mmCIF file of C-alpha atoms in Angstrom:
data_model
loop_
_atom_site.group_PDB
_atom_site.id
_atom_site.type_symbol
_atom_site.label_atom_id
_atom_site.label_comp_id
_atom_site.label_asym_id
_atom_site.label_seq_id
_atom_site.Cartn_x
_atom_site.Cartn_y
_atom_site.Cartn_z
ATOM 1 C CA MET A 268 -25.535 -8.705 -1.876
ATOM 2 C CA ALA A 269 -28.086 -5.894 -1.818
ATOM 3 C CA ILE A 270 -27.949 -5.722 1.973
ATOM 4 C CA ALA A 271 -24.144 -5.551 2.047
ATOM 5 C CA TRP A 272 -24.127 -2.874 -0.650
ATOM 6 C CA SER A 273 -26.672 -0.716 1.128
ATOM 7 C CA GLY A 274 -24.701 -1.044 4.374
ATOM 8 C CA TRP A 275 -21.512 -0.021 2.585
ATOM 9 C CA MET A 276 -23.296 2.940 1.059
ATOM 10 C CA ARG A 277 -24.634 4.025 4.453
ATOM 11 C CA ARG A 278 -21.163 3.898 5.970
ATOM 12 C CA LEU A 279 -19.680 5.859 3.083
ATOM 13 C CA ALA A 280 -22.447 8.467 3.250
ATOM 14 C CA GLY A 281 -21.843 8.765 6.989
ATOM 15 C CA TRP A 282 -18.265 9.858 6.363
ATOM 16 C CA VAL A 283 -18.895 11.953 3.251
ATOM 17 C CA TRP A 284 -22.095 13.744 4.301
ATOM 18 C CA ASN A 285 -22.284 14.849 7.915
ATOM 19 C CA PRO A 286 -25.507 14.807 9.976
ATOM 20 C CA LYS A 287 -27.603 17.935 10.449
ATOM 21 C CA THR A 288 -26.708 18.070 14.134
ATOM 22 C CA GLY A 289 -24.015 16.614 16.344
ATOM 23 C CA GLU A 290 -20.328 16.005 15.701
ATOM 24 C CA GLN A 291 -19.103 16.718 12.201
ATOM 25 C CA ARG A 292 -16.282 14.544 10.828
ATOM 26 C CA PRO A 293 -13.781 15.118 8.005
ATOM 27 C CA GLY A 294 -13.622 11.409 7.165
ATOM 28 C CA PRO A 295 -12.688 8.004 8.585
ATOM 29 C CA PRO A 296 -10.465 8.335 11.667
ATOM 30 C CA LEU A 297 -6.801 7.432 11.696
ATOM 31 C CA GLY A 298 -5.168 5.296 14.360
ATOM 32 C CA HIS A 299 -7.228 2.165 13.640
ATOM 33 C CA VAL A 300 -6.206 -1.098 12.009
ATOM 34 C CA THR A 301 -6.387 -0.859 8.205
ATOM 35 C CA ALA A 302 -7.211 -3.648 5.745
ATOM 36 C CA SER A 303 -3.513 -4.570 5.593
ATOM 37 C CA GLY A 304 -3.398 -5.084 9.346
ATOM 38 C CA ASN A 305 -1.255 -1.989 9.937
ATOM 39 C CA ILE A 306 -2.197 0.940 12.151
ATOM 40 C CA VAL A 307 -1.763 4.300 10.425
ATOM 41 C CA THR A 308 -1.641 7.374 12.649
ATOM 42 C CA ASP A 309 -1.136 10.982 11.608
ATOM 43 C CA THR A 310 2.536 10.805 12.561
ATOM 44 C CA ARG A 311 3.109 7.513 10.739
ATOM 45 C CA ALA A 312 1.408 8.816 7.607
ATOM 46 C CA LEU A 313 3.691 11.866 7.559
ATOM 47 C CA GLN A 314 6.726 9.544 7.771
ATOM 48 C CA ILE A 315 5.885 8.282 4.282
ATOM 49 C CA PRO A 316 8.138 10.410 2.026
ATOM 50 C CA THR A 317 5.522 10.887 -0.702
ATOM 51 C CA VAL A 318 2.891 12.077 1.763
ATOM 52 C CA MET A 319 5.239 14.512 3.467
ATOM 53 C CA ARG A 320 6.549 15.838 0.176
ATOM 54 C CA CYS A 321 3.080 16.372 -1.311
ATOM 55 C CA ILE A 322 1.816 18.245 1.750
ATOM 56 C CA ARG A 323 4.975 20.369 1.831
ATOM 57 C CA ILE A 324 4.768 21.277 -1.854
ATOM 58 C CA ILE A 325 1.102 22.262 -1.608
ATOM 59 C CA GLY A 326 1.580 24.249 1.605
ATOM 60 C CA GLU A 327 4.795 26.014 0.588
ATOM 61 C CA THR A 328 3.556 26.823 -2.913
ATOM 62 C CA CYS A 329 0.286 28.337 -1.721
ATOM 63 C CA ALA A 330 2.098 30.295 0.999
ATOM 64 C CA SER A 331 4.465 31.805 -1.584
ATOM 65 C CA LEU A 332 1.644 33.215 -3.700
ATOM 66 C CA PRO A 333 0.993 36.951 -3.313
ATOM 67 C CA ILE A 334 -1.992 38.029 -1.259
ATOM 68 C CA GLN A 335 -3.354 41.550 -1.189
ATOM 69 C CA VAL A 336 -6.325 43.396 0.257
ATOM 70 C CA TYR A 337 -8.351 45.621 -2.060
ATOM 71 C CA GLU A 338 -10.737 48.401 -1.171
ATOM 72 C CA ARG A 339 -13.860 48.893 -3.238
ATOM 73 C CA THR A 340 -14.283 52.515 -4.411
ATOM 74 C CA PRO A 341 -16.526 54.237 -6.960
ATOM 75 C CA ALA A 342 -13.550 54.232 -9.321
ATOM 76 C CA GLY A 343 -13.015 50.489 -8.864
ATOM 77 C CA ASP A 344 -11.041 48.185 -6.607
ATOM 78 C CA VAL A 345 -7.718 49.639 -5.450
ATOM 79 C CA PRO A 346 -4.973 48.082 -3.274
ATOM 80 C CA ALA A 347 -5.272 48.909 0.420
ATOM 81 C CA PRO A 348 -1.865 48.081 1.959
ATOM 82 C CA ASN A 349 -2.610 50.176 5.067
ATOM 83 C CA HIS A 350 -5.917 48.473 5.833
ATOM 84 C CA TRP A 351 -6.032 46.655 9.175
ATOM 85 C CA LEU A 352 -6.840 43.369 7.419
ATOM 86 C CA SER A 353 -3.764 43.720 5.225
ATOM 87 C CA ARG A 354 -1.563 44.131 8.286
ATOM 88 C CA LEU A 355 -3.237 41.112 9.908
ATOM 89 C CA LEU A 356 -2.536 38.929 6.877
ATOM 90 C CA MET A 357 1.104 40.044 6.773
ATOM 91 C CA GLU A 358 1.688 39.669 10.541
ATOM 92 C CA PRO A 359 -1.025 37.409 11.995
ATOM 93 C CA ASN A 360 0.646 37.163 15.408
ATOM 94 C CA GLU A 361 3.873 37.952 17.210
ATOM 95 C CA SER A 362 5.466 34.564 16.440
ATOM 96 C CA MET A 363 4.962 34.046 12.714
ATOM 97 C CA THR A 364 4.650 35.761 9.372
ATOM 98 C CA GLY A 365 1.668 35.633 7.083
ATOM 99 C CA ASP A 366 3.481 33.153 4.828
ATOM 100 C CA GLU A 367 4.043 30.799 7.752
ATOM 101 C CA LEU A 368 0.400 30.997 8.813
ATOM 102 C CA ARG A 369 -0.865 30.258 5.307
ATOM 103 C CA GLU A 370 1.612 27.400 4.963
ATOM 104 C CA ALA A 371 0.321 25.867 8.204
ATOM 105 C CA LEU A 372 -3.357 26.241 7.261
ATOM 106 C CA VAL A 373 -2.931 24.929 3.714
ATOM 107 C CA GLY A 374 -0.783 22.060 4.997
ATOM 108 C CA GLN A 375 -3.567 21.061 7.371
ATOM 109 C CA MET A 376 -6.071 21.217 4.539
ATOM 110 C CA ALA A 377 -3.857 19.053 2.320
ATOM 111 C CA GLY A 378 -3.500 16.390 4.999
ATOM 112 C CA TRP A 379 -6.562 16.584 7.226
ATOM 113 C CA GLY A 380 -8.997 18.403 4.926
ATOM 114 C CA ASN A 381 -9.470 21.345 7.312
ATOM 115 C CA GLY A 382 -7.300 24.162 8.609
ATOM 116 C CA TYR A 383 -8.115 26.070 11.792
ATOM 117 C CA ALA A 384 -6.923 29.273 13.415
ATOM 118 C CA GLU A 385 -8.137 31.007 16.546
ATOM 119 C CA ILE A 386 -9.290 34.586 15.992
ATOM 120 C CA VAL A 387 -8.203 36.913 18.794
ATOM 121 C CA ARG A 388 -10.179 40.165 18.762
ATOM 122 C CA ASP A 389 -9.566 43.557 20.319
ATOM 123 C CA THR A 390 -12.010 45.440 22.532
ATOM 124 C CA THR A 391 -13.946 46.671 19.476
ATOM 125 C CA GLY A 392 -14.418 43.151 18.131
ATOM 126 C CA ARG A 393 -11.947 43.582 15.260
ATOM 127 C CA PRO A 394 -9.643 40.585 14.581
ATOM 128 C CA ARG A 395 -6.207 41.369 16.010
ATOM 129 C CA GLU A 396 -4.367 38.037 15.864
ATOM 130 C CA LEU A 397 -4.643 34.634 14.165
ATOM 131 C CA TRP A 398 -3.152 31.538 15.824
ATOM 132 C CA PRO A 399 -3.151 28.176 13.997
ATOM 133 C CA LEU A 400 -4.677 25.181 15.788
ATOM 134 C CA LYS A 401 -3.983 21.495 15.180
ATOM 135 C CA ALA A 402 -6.630 19.989 12.918
ATOM 136 C CA ASP A 403 -6.438 16.517 14.480
ATOM 137 C CA LEU A 404 -7.363 17.910 17.917
ATOM 138 C CA MET A 405 -10.314 20.023 16.787
ATOM 139 C CA VAL A 406 -13.864 18.766 17.341
ATOM 140 C CA VAL A 407 -16.580 20.402 15.235
ATOM 141 C CA LYS A 408 -20.241 20.126 16.219
ATOM 142 C CA ARG A 409 -23.488 21.516 14.873
ATOM 143 C CA ASP A 410 -26.300 22.428 17.257
ATOM 144 C CA GLU A 411 -30.048 22.141 16.731
ATOM 145 C CA ASN A 412 -29.990 25.454 14.816
ATOM 146 C CA ARG A 413 -27.247 24.057 12.545
ATOM 147 C CA VAL A 414 -24.757 26.550 13.951
ATOM 148 C CA LEU A 415 -21.188 25.276 14.102
ATOM 149 C CA ARG A 416 -19.493 24.987 17.490
ATOM 150 C CA TYR A 417 -15.852 24.130 18.051
ATOM 151 C CA GLU A 418 -14.020 22.354 20.868
ATOM 152 C CA TYR A 419 -10.257 22.452 21.305
ATOM 153 C CA PRO A 420 -8.181 21.300 24.316
ATOM 154 C CA ASP A 421 -6.240 23.816 26.378
ATOM 155 C CA ARG A 422 -2.761 23.175 27.761
ATOM 156 C CA PHE A 423 -4.300 20.965 30.456
ATOM 157 C CA GLN A 424 -6.093 18.907 27.766
ATOM 158 C CA VAL A 425 -9.470 20.215 28.902
ATOM 159 C CA PRO A 426 -11.835 20.868 25.942
ATOM 160 C CA GLN A 427 -12.697 24.543 25.542
ATOM 161 C CA GLY A 428 -15.697 25.746 23.535
ATOM 162 C CA TYR A 429 -15.444 28.254 20.694
ATOM 163 C CA SER A 430 -18.103 29.898 18.570
ATOM 164 C CA ALA A 431 -17.894 30.127 14.793
ATOM 165 C CA GLY A 432 -16.841 33.766 15.165
ATOM 166 C CA GLN A 433 -13.760 32.735 17.152
ATOM 167 C CA ILE A 434 -12.414 30.194 14.658
ATOM 168 C CA LEU A 435 -11.152 30.671 11.118
ATOM 169 C CA HIS A 436 -12.155 27.415 9.431
ATOM 170 C CA CYS A 437 -10.543 26.744 6.031
ATOM 171 C CA ARG A 438 -11.989 23.763 4.170
ATOM 172 C CA ALA A 439 -10.446 21.666 1.431
ATOM 173 C CA PHE A 440 -12.616 19.681 -1.006
ATOM 174 C CA SER A 441 -16.030 19.189 0.586
ATOM 175 C CA VAL A 442 -19.311 17.675 -0.521
ATOM 176 C CA ASP A 443 -21.452 19.032 2.302
ATOM 177 C CA GLY A 444 -19.875 22.465 2.712
ATOM 178 C CA VAL A 445 -19.383 21.870 6.434
ATOM 179 C CA MET A 446 -16.211 19.764 6.671
ATOM 180 C CA GLY A 447 -13.372 19.312 4.224
ATOM 181 C CA MET A 448 -12.675 15.686 3.329
ATOM 182 C CA SER A 449 -9.506 14.325 4.923
ATOM 183 C CA PRO A 450 -7.113 12.775 2.351
ATOM 184 C CA LEU A 451 -5.222 10.935 5.111
ATOM 185 C CA GLY A 452 -8.453 9.487 6.468
ATOM 186 C CA PHE A 453 -9.967 8.390 3.171
ATOM 187 C CA LEU A 454 -6.660 6.941 1.895
ATOM 188 C CA ARG A 455 -5.800 5.157 5.146
ATOM 189 C CA HIS A 456 -5.934 1.663 3.574
ATOM 190 C CA THR A 457 -3.541 2.674 0.793
ATOM 191 C CA LEU A 458 -1.267 4.253 3.378
ATOM 192 C CA GLY A 459 -1.466 1.021 5.377
ATOM 193 C CA LEU A 460 -0.173 -0.942 2.377
ATOM 194 C CA THR A 461 2.746 1.468 2.068
ATOM 195 C CA VAL A 462 3.529 1.159 5.761
ATOM 196 C CA GLY A 463 3.433 -2.643 5.479
ATOM 197 C CA ALA A 464 5.774 -2.618 2.477
ATOM 198 C CA GLU A 465 8.224 -0.321 4.287
ATOM 199 C CA ASP A 466 8.173 -2.464 7.431
ATOM 200 C CA LEU A 467 8.687 -5.661 5.412
ATOM 201 C CA ALA A 468 11.610 -4.181 3.490
ATOM 202 C CA ALA A 469 13.161 -2.824 6.686
ATOM 203 C CA SER A 470 12.879 -6.227 8.365
ATOM 204 C CA PHE A 471 14.402 -7.965 5.321
ATOM 205 C CA PHE A 472 17.417 -5.664 5.105
ATOM 206 C CA ASN A 473 17.862 -5.656 8.874
ATOM 207 C CA ASN A 474 18.344 -9.406 8.551
ATOM 208 C CA GLY A 475 21.145 -8.884 6.081
ATOM 209 C CA GLY A 476 18.937 -9.506 3.065
ATOM 210 C CA ARG A 477 18.477 -13.133 4.050
ATOM 211 C CA PRO A 478 15.119 -14.874 4.576
ATOM 212 C CA SER A 479 14.434 -15.770 8.190
ATOM 213 C CA ALA A 480 14.144 -19.531 7.448
ATOM 214 C CA ILE A 481 14.249 -22.077 4.627
ATOM 215 C CA LEU A 482 12.412 -25.409 4.833
ATOM 216 C CA SER A 483 13.731 -28.314 2.775
ATOM 217 C CA VAL A 484 12.690 -31.964 2.509
ATOM 218 C CA ASP A 485 14.344 -35.050 1.061
ATOM 219 C CA THR A 486 11.395 -36.105 -1.104
ATOM 220 C CA PRO A 487 8.659 -34.123 -2.920
ATOM 221 C CA LEU A 488 5.533 -33.471 -0.885
ATOM 222 C CA THR A 489 2.006 -34.201 -1.972
ATOM 223 C CA PRO A 490 -0.517 -31.346 -2.015
ATOM 224 C CA SER A 491 -2.075 -32.553 1.241
ATOM 225 C CA GLN A 492 1.340 -32.775 2.891
ATOM 226 C CA ARG A 493 2.184 -29.245 1.787
ATOM 227 C CA GLU A 494 -1.037 -27.994 3.291
ATOM 228 C CA GLN A 495 -0.249 -29.746 6.573
ATOM 229 C CA VAL A 496 3.190 -28.111 6.653
ATOM 230 C CA ARG A 497 1.673 -24.666 6.034
ATOM 231 C CA GLU A 498 -0.824 -25.154 8.839
ATOM 232 C CA SER A 499 1.826 -26.356 11.262
ATOM 233 C CA ILE A 500 4.083 -23.369 10.506
#
Protein backbone atom coordinates (compact mmCIF):
# COMPACT_ATOMS: atom_id res chain seq x y z
CA MET A 1 0.00 0.00 0.00
CA ALA A 2 2.83 2.39 0.82
CA ILE A 3 4.46 1.77 -2.55
CA ALA A 4 1.23 2.40 -4.47
CA TRP A 5 0.57 5.57 -2.48
CA SER A 6 4.03 6.96 -3.07
CA GLY A 7 3.72 6.20 -6.80
CA TRP A 8 0.37 7.97 -6.91
CA MET A 9 1.85 10.94 -5.11
CA ARG A 10 4.77 11.10 -7.54
CA ARG A 11 2.42 11.10 -10.51
CA LEU A 12 0.25 13.80 -8.98
CA ALA A 13 3.28 15.94 -8.12
CA GLY A 14 4.50 15.51 -11.69
CA TRP A 15 1.35 17.15 -13.01
CA VAL A 16 0.93 19.76 -10.28
CA TRP A 17 4.56 20.87 -9.87
CA ASN A 18 6.59 21.15 -13.06
CA PRO A 19 10.31 20.26 -13.28
CA LYS A 20 13.00 22.93 -13.08
CA THR A 21 13.91 22.39 -16.72
CA GLY A 22 12.27 20.85 -19.75
CA GLU A 23 8.65 20.86 -20.89
CA GLN A 24 6.16 22.45 -18.54
CA ARG A 25 2.64 20.99 -18.43
CA PRO A 26 -0.68 22.47 -17.27
CA GLY A 27 -1.99 19.07 -16.14
CA PRO A 28 -2.88 15.59 -17.39
CA PRO A 29 -3.35 15.53 -21.17
CA LEU A 30 -6.70 15.12 -22.85
CA GLY A 31 -7.37 12.69 -25.67
CA HIS A 32 -6.57 9.55 -23.66
CA VAL A 33 -8.88 6.86 -22.32
CA THR A 34 -10.39 7.88 -18.97
CA ALA A 35 -11.38 5.59 -16.08
CA SER A 36 -14.85 5.20 -17.62
CA GLY A 37 -13.36 3.92 -20.86
CA ASN A 38 -14.30 7.06 -22.80
CA ILE A 39 -11.86 9.31 -24.64
CA VAL A 40 -12.31 12.99 -23.78
CA THR A 41 -10.76 15.51 -26.16
CA ASP A 42 -10.90 19.29 -25.96
CA THR A 43 -13.69 19.38 -28.53
CA ARG A 44 -15.71 16.65 -26.81
CA ALA A 45 -15.37 18.36 -23.44
CA LEU A 46 -16.72 21.62 -24.89
CA GLN A 47 -19.75 19.71 -26.24
CA ILE A 48 -20.86 19.12 -22.65
CA PRO A 49 -23.38 21.94 -22.05
CA THR A 50 -22.24 22.66 -18.48
CA VAL A 51 -18.60 22.95 -19.50
CA MET A 52 -19.35 25.25 -22.42
CA ARG A 53 -21.69 27.40 -20.37
CA CYS A 54 -19.24 27.79 -17.48
CA ILE A 55 -16.36 28.80 -19.76
CA ARG A 56 -18.62 31.24 -21.62
CA ILE A 57 -19.91 32.87 -18.44
CA ILE A 58 -16.41 33.31 -17.02
CA GLY A 59 -14.95 34.62 -20.28
CA GLU A 60 -17.82 36.95 -21.18
CA THR A 61 -18.16 38.32 -17.65
CA CYS A 62 -14.46 39.12 -17.30
CA ALA A 63 -14.39 40.67 -20.78
CA SER A 64 -17.29 42.98 -19.87
CA LEU A 65 -15.50 44.44 -16.86
CA PRO A 66 -13.97 47.89 -17.36
CA ILE A 67 -10.23 48.12 -17.84
CA GLN A 68 -8.27 51.35 -17.69
CA VAL A 69 -4.65 52.46 -17.75
CA TYR A 70 -3.46 54.85 -15.04
CA GLU A 71 -0.41 57.05 -15.02
CA ARG A 72 1.47 57.57 -11.78
CA THR A 73 2.08 61.28 -11.02
CA PRO A 74 3.24 63.21 -7.95
CA ALA A 75 -0.40 64.08 -7.34
CA GLY A 76 -1.46 60.42 -7.52
CA ASP A 77 -2.64 57.96 -10.13
CA VAL A 78 -4.69 59.54 -12.92
CA PRO A 79 -6.42 57.92 -15.93
CA ALA A 80 -4.32 57.90 -19.10
CA PRO A 81 -6.75 57.20 -21.97
CA ASN A 82 -4.26 58.47 -24.57
CA HIS A 83 -1.41 56.24 -23.42
CA TRP A 84 -0.19 53.75 -26.03
CA LEU A 85 -0.98 50.84 -23.70
CA SER A 86 -4.56 52.04 -23.33
CA ARG A 87 -5.00 52.06 -27.09
CA LEU A 88 -3.46 48.58 -27.31
CA LEU A 89 -5.89 47.20 -24.74
CA MET A 90 -8.86 48.76 -26.55
CA GLU A 91 -7.75 47.67 -30.05
CA PRO A 92 -5.22 44.83 -29.71
CA ASN A 93 -5.18 44.07 -33.45
CA GLU A 94 -7.00 44.86 -36.66
CA SER A 95 -9.44 41.95 -36.33
CA MET A 96 -10.80 42.17 -32.79
CA THR A 97 -11.67 44.51 -29.96
CA GLY A 98 -10.15 44.49 -26.53
CA ASP A 99 -13.26 42.80 -25.13
CA GLU A 100 -12.93 39.97 -27.63
CA LEU A 101 -9.25 39.47 -26.82
CA ARG A 102 -9.89 39.34 -23.08
CA GLU A 103 -12.80 36.96 -23.61
CA ALA A 104 -10.54 34.62 -25.61
CA LEU A 105 -7.70 34.72 -23.06
CA VAL A 106 -9.95 34.26 -20.03
CA GLY A 107 -11.84 31.47 -21.81
CA GLN A 108 -8.57 29.65 -22.40
CA MET A 109 -7.64 30.09 -18.75
CA ALA A 110 -11.02 28.74 -17.62
CA GLY A 111 -10.68 25.64 -19.78
CA TRP A 112 -6.98 24.96 -20.26
CA GLY A 113 -5.52 26.91 -17.32
CA ASN A 114 -3.41 29.19 -19.54
CA GLY A 115 -4.11 31.92 -22.07
CA TYR A 116 -1.57 32.99 -24.67
CA ALA A 117 -1.19 35.90 -27.06
CA GLU A 118 1.64 36.76 -29.41
CA ILE A 119 3.15 40.20 -28.83
CA VAL A 120 3.97 41.99 -32.08
CA ARG A 121 6.35 44.90 -31.52
CA ASP A 122 7.24 47.94 -33.59
CA THR A 123 10.76 48.98 -34.57
CA THR A 124 11.32 50.58 -31.15
CA GLY A 125 10.38 47.40 -29.31
CA ARG A 126 7.03 48.73 -28.06
CA PRO A 127 4.09 46.27 -28.20
CA ARG A 128 1.92 47.16 -31.20
CA GLU A 129 -0.44 44.19 -31.54
CA LEU A 130 -1.69 41.22 -29.50
CA TRP A 131 -2.89 38.06 -31.26
CA PRO A 132 -4.43 35.19 -29.25
CA LEU A 133 -2.93 31.71 -29.68
CA LYS A 134 -4.59 28.36 -29.02
CA ALA A 135 -3.64 27.04 -25.59
CA ASP A 136 -3.83 23.37 -26.60
CA LEU A 137 -1.19 23.87 -29.31
CA MET A 138 1.31 25.79 -27.17
CA VAL A 139 4.37 24.01 -25.78
CA VAL A 140 6.12 25.70 -22.86
CA LYS A 141 9.68 24.76 -21.91
CA ARG A 142 12.19 25.98 -19.36
CA ASP A 143 15.89 26.00 -20.18
CA GLU A 144 18.84 25.36 -17.88
CA ASN A 145 18.63 28.98 -16.67
CA ARG A 146 14.93 28.46 -15.85
CA VAL A 147 13.94 30.89 -18.59
CA LEU A 148 10.64 30.08 -20.27
CA ARG A 149 10.64 29.29 -23.99
CA TYR A 150 7.55 28.80 -26.12
CA GLU A 151 6.86 26.71 -29.22
CA TYR A 152 3.81 27.19 -31.43
CA PRO A 153 3.13 25.70 -34.89
CA ASP A 154 2.91 27.94 -37.94
CA ARG A 155 0.38 27.46 -40.73
CA PHE A 156 2.46 24.56 -42.04
CA GLN A 157 2.36 22.91 -38.58
CA VAL A 158 6.08 23.51 -38.11
CA PRO A 159 6.94 24.47 -34.48
CA GLN A 160 8.28 28.01 -34.19
CA GLY A 161 10.23 29.22 -31.16
CA TYR A 162 9.27 32.29 -29.14
CA SER A 163 10.96 33.99 -26.22
CA ALA A 164 9.12 35.05 -23.08
CA GLY A 165 9.15 38.63 -24.37
CA GLN A 166 7.16 37.59 -27.45
CA ILE A 167 4.33 35.83 -25.61
CA LEU A 168 1.74 37.21 -23.21
CA HIS A 169 1.16 34.28 -20.85
CA CYS A 170 -1.92 34.56 -18.60
CA ARG A 171 -2.13 31.88 -15.91
CA ALA A 172 -5.15 30.63 -14.01
CA PHE A 173 -4.79 28.95 -10.60
CA SER A 174 -1.22 27.70 -10.27
CA VAL A 175 0.81 26.06 -7.54
CA ASP A 176 4.22 26.50 -9.12
CA GLY A 177 3.77 29.94 -10.68
CA VAL A 178 4.90 28.63 -14.06
CA MET A 179 1.81 26.94 -15.53
CA GLY A 180 -1.85 27.39 -14.72
CA MET A 181 -3.63 24.15 -13.82
CA SER A 182 -5.95 22.89 -16.55
CA PRO A 183 -9.51 22.24 -15.28
CA LEU A 184 -10.30 20.11 -18.35
CA GLY A 185 -7.19 18.01 -17.78
CA PHE A 186 -7.60 17.46 -14.06
CA LEU A 187 -11.35 16.74 -14.36
CA ARG A 188 -11.00 14.43 -17.37
CA HIS A 189 -12.34 11.36 -15.49
CA THR A 190 -15.45 13.24 -14.36
CA LEU A 191 -15.92 14.50 -17.90
CA GLY A 192 -15.54 10.92 -19.13
CA LEU A 193 -18.43 9.82 -16.90
CA THR A 194 -20.58 12.59 -18.35
CA VAL A 195 -19.66 11.60 -21.89
CA GLY A 196 -20.51 7.97 -21.11
CA ALA A 197 -23.89 8.93 -19.64
CA GLU A 198 -24.71 11.08 -22.68
CA ASP A 199 -23.70 8.33 -25.11
CA LEU A 200 -25.74 5.72 -23.20
CA ALA A 201 -28.83 7.93 -23.13
CA ALA A 202 -28.44 8.77 -26.82
CA SER A 203 -28.16 5.08 -27.71
CA PHE A 204 -31.22 4.23 -25.58
CA PHE A 205 -33.45 6.89 -27.14
CA ASN A 206 -32.13 6.15 -30.62
CA ASN A 207 -33.49 2.65 -30.10
CA GLY A 208 -36.92 4.03 -29.37
CA GLY A 209 -36.50 3.79 -25.62
CA ARG A 210 -36.42 0.01 -25.79
CA PRO A 211 -33.65 -2.21 -24.40
CA SER A 212 -31.61 -3.94 -27.09
CA ALA A 213 -32.49 -7.46 -25.83
CA ILE A 214 -34.40 -9.31 -23.11
CA LEU A 215 -33.42 -12.82 -21.98
CA SER A 216 -36.10 -15.03 -20.46
CA VAL A 217 -36.09 -18.64 -19.26
CA ASP A 218 -38.84 -21.11 -18.41
CA THR A 219 -37.48 -22.05 -14.98
CA PRO A 220 -35.51 -20.09 -12.34
CA LEU A 221 -31.74 -20.28 -12.68
CA THR A 222 -29.33 -21.20 -9.94
CA PRO A 223 -26.55 -18.75 -9.05
CA SER A 224 -23.99 -20.81 -10.97
CA GLN A 225 -26.25 -20.94 -14.02
CA ARG A 226 -26.74 -17.18 -13.92
CA GLU A 227 -23.00 -16.69 -13.83
CA GLN A 228 -22.57 -18.99 -16.83
CA VAL A 229 -25.17 -16.99 -18.77
CA ARG A 230 -23.41 -13.71 -17.94
CA GLU A 231 -20.08 -15.09 -19.10
CA SER A 232 -21.54 -16.44 -22.33
CA ILE A 233 -23.20 -13.10 -23.14
